[in-house]
Amino acid sequence: PRQALARGIKYLYDGVVGSDSKEGLSMLDFAMGVARLAREGDDEAGMAASPGETRVGTFSLPGHRLRRLQRCAALAEAAYCTCPVEFSLLTQLPVSCVVASEWHSDVATLRPAYQLVVDVAQEALVLCIRGTRDVLDALTDATAHPEPLQGGYVHCGMLRAARLILAEVGAHLQCMTVNHSRHPSLD
């Protein structure tokens, strides 16, 4: 249901705003607008969500899950930022929450830009990996031949990118998850 909802919102966004629009309306703004319109329609029809929930059509979402979804959407959008200040402004997280980052793709290795972030409010360690933004990222996409992995097949370019990022952030992840260490921004 969530994937179908996400695809529906994306389809509607592309149809209303345009997939290549530079209007300044983010996917998050659009999704929240659609949710607001659905809530208003439900209120008029006597189908209002329970207290603390948001209803989108017949899909009901508790408030805490909606906030987490909004945070995830903001972090996903922020993966396309090109500097810590821009990232901080978009996510409303202090720059100090960025544990490790590369703001631009690496030409030599085709590693995409990424940010490893401690989200104190969500008590989460989040790895944001930028998708296709420019020609360099498209080169990663283009290395698409299947490569065997654990009994299945994966996209060769994506696997290489994941391994490169893991090599760069692996020590942080191990420290903060396996050893249950706390990042200073969690204190």
mmCIF file of C-alpha atoms in Angstrom:
data_model
loop_
_atom_site.group_PDB
_atom_site.id
_atom_site.type_symbol
_atom_site.label_atom_id
_atom_site.label_comp_id
_atom_site.label_asym_id
_atom_site.label_seq_id
_atom_site.Cartn_x
_atom_site.Cartn_y
_atom_site.Cartn_z
ATOM 1 C CA PRO A 1 0.000 0.000 0.000
ATOM 2 C CA ARG A 2 2.798 2.498 0.834
ATOM 3 C CA GLN A 3 4.605 1.922 -2.464
ATOM 4 C CA ALA A 4 1.351 2.308 -4.383
ATOM 5 C CA LEU A 5 0.636 5.548 -2.485
ATOM 6 C CA ALA A 6 4.146 6.854 -3.223
ATOM 7 C CA ARG A 7 3.827 5.973 -6.921
ATOM 8 C CA GLY A 8 0.411 7.645 -7.030
ATOM 9 C CA ILE A 9 1.728 10.832 -5.446
ATOM 10 C CA LYS A 10 4.712 10.873 -7.825
ATOM 11 C CA TYR A 11 2.416 10.344 -10.828
ATOM 12 C CA LEU A 12 0.095 13.103 -9.654
ATOM 13 C CA TYR A 13 3.040 15.436 -8.930
ATOM 14 C CA ASP A 14 4.487 14.890 -12.416
ATOM 15 C CA GLY A 15 1.077 15.534 -13.965
ATOM 16 C CA VAL A 16 0.349 18.696 -11.970
ATOM 17 C CA VAL A 17 3.787 20.256 -11.493
ATOM 18 C CA GLY A 18 5.740 18.520 -14.243
ATOM 19 C CA SER A 19 8.603 16.081 -13.739
ATOM 20 C CA ASP A 20 11.182 18.615 -14.922
ATOM 21 C CA SER A 21 9.639 21.611 -13.156
ATOM 22 C CA LYS A 22 11.858 24.138 -11.423
ATOM 23 C CA GLU A 23 8.892 25.807 -9.715
ATOM 24 C CA GLY A 24 10.348 25.411 -6.236
ATOM 25 C CA LEU A 25 7.598 23.037 -5.103
ATOM 26 C CA SER A 26 9.274 20.051 -3.516
ATOM 27 C CA MET A 27 7.830 16.555 -3.545
ATOM 28 C CA LEU A 28 7.399 16.877 0.244
ATOM 29 C CA ASP A 29 5.410 20.123 -0.112
ATOM 30 C CA PHE A 30 3.266 18.517 -2.774
ATOM 31 C CA ALA A 31 2.643 15.319 -0.758
ATOM 32 C CA MET A 32 1.689 17.312 2.322
ATOM 33 C CA GLY A 33 -0.659 19.438 0.200
ATOM 34 C CA VAL A 34 -2.327 16.320 -1.177
ATOM 35 C CA ALA A 35 -2.649 14.936 2.363
ATOM 36 C CA ARG A 36 -4.206 18.225 3.517
ATOM 37 C CA LEU A 37 -6.699 18.198 0.650
ATOM 38 C CA ALA A 38 -7.613 14.586 1.419
ATOM 39 C CA ARG A 39 -8.117 15.456 5.106
ATOM 40 C CA GLU A 40 -10.375 18.371 4.189
ATOM 41 C CA GLY A 41 -12.377 16.109 1.861
ATOM 42 C CA ASP A 42 -12.695 13.475 4.593
ATOM 43 C CA ASP A 43 -13.828 16.118 7.108
ATOM 44 C CA GLU A 44 -16.546 17.264 4.709
ATOM 45 C CA ALA A 45 -17.629 13.645 4.123
ATOM 46 C CA GLY A 46 -17.680 12.869 7.846
ATOM 47 C CA MET A 47 -14.692 10.511 7.529
ATOM 48 C CA ALA A 48 -12.192 12.479 9.609
ATOM 49 C CA ALA A 49 -9.164 10.616 10.908
ATOM 50 C CA SER A 50 -8.935 9.696 14.562
ATOM 51 C CA PRO A 51 -7.096 12.186 16.806
ATOM 52 C CA GLY A 52 -3.383 11.977 16.086
ATOM 53 C CA GLU A 53 -3.898 10.410 12.647
ATOM 54 C CA THR A 54 -3.868 11.707 9.110
ATOM 55 C CA ARG A 55 -6.135 10.169 6.513
ATOM 56 C CA VAL A 56 -5.193 10.099 2.827
ATOM 57 C CA GLY A 57 -8.203 8.695 1.019
ATOM 58 C CA THR A 58 -8.932 5.433 2.848
ATOM 59 C CA PHE A 59 -5.354 5.178 4.134
ATOM 60 C CA SER A 60 -4.930 6.324 7.750
ATOM 61 C CA LEU A 61 -1.532 7.211 9.219
ATOM 62 C CA PRO A 62 -0.793 7.842 12.930
ATOM 63 C CA GLY A 63 0.755 11.255 13.612
ATOM 64 C CA HIS A 64 4.115 9.870 14.760
ATOM 65 C CA ARG A 65 4.436 7.808 11.590
ATOM 66 C CA LEU A 66 3.516 10.800 9.451
ATOM 67 C CA ARG A 67 6.225 12.875 11.184
ATOM 68 C CA ARG A 68 8.754 10.097 10.569
ATOM 69 C CA LEU A 69 7.672 9.874 6.928
ATOM 70 C CA GLN A 70 8.039 13.656 6.571
ATOM 71 C CA ARG A 71 11.537 13.449 8.106
ATOM 72 C CA CYS A 72 12.504 10.636 5.709
ATOM 73 C CA ALA A 73 11.192 12.637 2.752
ATOM 74 C CA ALA A 74 13.196 15.702 3.853
ATOM 75 C CA LEU A 75 16.358 13.602 4.230
ATOM 76 C CA ALA A 76 15.817 11.982 0.837
ATOM 77 C CA GLU A 77 15.429 15.401 -0.771
ATOM 78 C CA ALA A 78 18.455 16.727 1.158
ATOM 79 C CA ALA A 79 20.647 14.009 -0.354
ATOM 80 C CA TYR A 80 20.729 16.290 -3.418
ATOM 81 C CA CYS A 81 22.230 19.220 -1.478
ATOM 82 C CA THR A 82 25.757 20.283 -2.327
ATOM 83 C CA CYS A 83 26.948 21.620 1.043
ATOM 84 C CA PRO A 84 26.357 21.142 4.798
ATOM 85 C CA VAL A 85 24.577 24.482 5.251
ATOM 86 C CA GLU A 86 22.050 23.735 2.515
ATOM 87 C CA PHE A 87 21.537 20.246 4.000
ATOM 88 C CA SER A 88 20.990 21.716 7.469
ATOM 89 C CA LEU A 89 18.480 24.289 6.207
ATOM 90 C CA LEU A 90 16.456 21.680 4.352
ATOM 91 C CA THR A 91 16.441 19.062 7.121
ATOM 92 C CA GLN A 92 16.376 21.423 10.108
ATOM 93 C CA LEU A 93 19.228 19.364 11.584
ATOM 94 C CA PRO A 94 22.379 21.071 12.882
ATOM 95 C CA VAL A 95 25.465 20.702 10.698
ATOM 96 C CA SER A 96 27.103 18.848 13.618
ATOM 97 C CA CYS A 97 24.691 15.932 13.013
ATOM 98 C CA VAL A 98 26.458 15.144 9.726
ATOM 99 C CA VAL A 99 28.949 12.450 10.764
ATOM 100 C CA ALA A 100 30.469 11.772 7.336
ATOM 101 C CA SER A 101 29.764 13.158 3.892
ATOM 102 C CA GLU A 102 30.859 13.608 0.329
ATOM 103 C CA TRP A 103 28.803 16.361 -1.264
ATOM 104 C CA HIS A 104 29.819 15.616 -4.854
ATOM 105 C CA SER A 105 30.124 12.423 -6.872
ATOM 106 C CA ASP A 106 33.645 11.050 -7.365
ATOM 107 C CA VAL A 107 34.678 11.155 -11.018
ATOM 108 C CA ALA A 108 37.356 8.468 -10.697
ATOM 109 C CA THR A 109 35.264 5.846 -8.895
ATOM 110 C CA LEU A 110 31.695 6.878 -9.840
ATOM 111 C CA ARG A 111 30.794 6.974 -6.148
ATOM 112 C CA PRO A 112 27.627 9.064 -5.632
ATOM 113 C CA ALA A 113 27.359 11.880 -3.113
ATOM 114 C CA TYR A 114 26.202 10.818 0.363
ATOM 115 C CA GLN A 115 25.692 11.988 3.934
ATOM 116 C CA LEU A 116 25.720 9.926 7.131
ATOM 117 C CA VAL A 117 23.544 11.748 9.651
ATOM 118 C CA VAL A 118 22.581 11.334 13.292
ATOM 119 C CA ASP A 119 18.913 12.298 13.599
ATOM 120 C CA VAL A 120 18.543 12.863 17.335
ATOM 121 C CA ALA A 121 14.780 13.502 17.240
ATOM 122 C CA GLN A 122 14.156 10.184 15.488
ATOM 123 C CA GLU A 123 16.951 8.395 17.407
ATOM 124 C CA ALA A 124 18.229 7.214 14.050
ATOM 125 C CA LEU A 125 21.439 6.932 12.105
ATOM 126 C CA VAL A 126 20.566 7.739 8.483
ATOM 127 C CA LEU A 127 22.664 7.187 5.375
ATOM 128 C CA CYS A 128 21.430 9.487 2.582
ATOM 129 C CA ILE A 129 22.675 8.494 -0.874
ATOM 130 C CA ARG A 130 21.975 10.799 -3.759
ATOM 131 C CA GLY A 131 20.406 9.311 -6.853
ATOM 132 C CA THR A 132 20.892 10.510 -10.410
ATOM 133 C CA ARG A 133 21.509 14.246 -10.589
ATOM 134 C CA ASP A 134 23.976 14.768 -13.408
ATOM 135 C CA VAL A 135 25.901 13.034 -16.191
ATOM 136 C CA LEU A 136 28.412 11.538 -13.764
ATOM 137 C CA ASP A 137 25.612 9.860 -11.807
ATOM 138 C CA ALA A 138 24.152 8.609 -15.084
ATOM 139 C CA LEU A 139 27.443 6.778 -15.705
ATOM 140 C CA THR A 140 26.813 4.768 -12.526
ATOM 141 C CA ASP A 141 23.304 4.029 -13.812
ATOM 142 C CA ALA A 142 24.703 2.981 -17.189
ATOM 143 C CA THR A 143 26.943 0.274 -15.694
ATOM 144 C CA ALA A 144 23.865 -1.860 -15.389
ATOM 145 C CA HIS A 145 25.005 -5.371 -16.253
ATOM 146 C CA PRO A 146 23.891 -7.903 -13.643
ATOM 147 C CA GLU A 147 26.432 -9.157 -11.155
ATOM 148 C CA PRO A 148 25.907 -12.274 -8.998
ATOM 149 C CA LEU A 149 25.450 -11.603 -5.287
ATOM 150 C CA GLN A 150 24.281 -14.019 -2.593
ATOM 151 C CA GLY A 151 22.331 -16.274 -4.927
ATOM 152 C CA GLY A 152 20.767 -13.455 -6.966
ATOM 153 C CA TYR A 153 21.784 -10.650 -9.277
ATOM 154 C CA VAL A 154 22.297 -6.956 -8.621
ATOM 155 C CA HIS A 155 22.968 -3.820 -10.660
ATOM 156 C CA CYS A 156 26.763 -3.716 -11.050
ATOM 157 C CA GLY A 157 27.067 0.094 -10.849
ATOM 158 C CA MET A 158 24.881 0.325 -7.748
ATOM 159 C CA LEU A 159 26.779 -2.502 -6.057
ATOM 160 C CA ARG A 160 30.100 -0.788 -6.769
ATOM 161 C CA ALA A 161 28.728 2.515 -5.422
ATOM 162 C CA ALA A 162 27.397 0.800 -2.275
ATOM 163 C CA ARG A 163 30.746 -0.860 -1.636
ATOM 164 C CA LEU A 164 32.606 2.440 -2.077
ATOM 165 C CA ILE A 165 30.296 4.236 0.347
ATOM 166 C CA LEU A 166 30.489 1.376 2.842
ATOM 167 C CA ALA A 167 34.294 1.581 2.742
ATOM 168 C CA GLU A 168 34.070 5.286 3.562
ATOM 169 C CA VAL A 169 31.428 5.158 6.317
ATOM 170 C CA GLY A 170 31.877 1.602 7.602
ATOM 171 C CA ALA A 171 33.952 2.618 10.628
ATOM 172 C CA HIS A 172 31.298 5.161 11.688
ATOM 173 C CA LEU A 173 28.514 2.626 11.249
ATOM 174 C CA GLN A 174 30.377 -0.026 13.203
ATOM 175 C CA CYS A 175 31.191 2.344 16.029
ATOM 176 C CA MET A 176 27.645 3.631 16.304
ATOM 177 C CA THR A 177 25.747 0.374 15.842
ATOM 178 C CA VAL A 178 27.802 -2.666 16.816
ATOM 179 C CA ASN A 179 29.381 -1.022 19.854
ATOM 180 C CA HIS A 180 26.229 0.986 20.594
ATOM 181 C CA SER A 181 28.395 4.065 20.931
ATOM 182 C CA ARG A 182 26.724 7.422 21.134
ATOM 183 C CA HIS A 183 27.567 10.245 18.796
ATOM 184 C CA PRO A 184 28.215 13.497 20.729
ATOM 185 C CA SER A 185 25.086 15.032 19.203
ATOM 186 C CA LEU A 186 22.940 12.358 20.917
ATOM 187 C CA ASP A 187 24.040 13.531 24.373
#
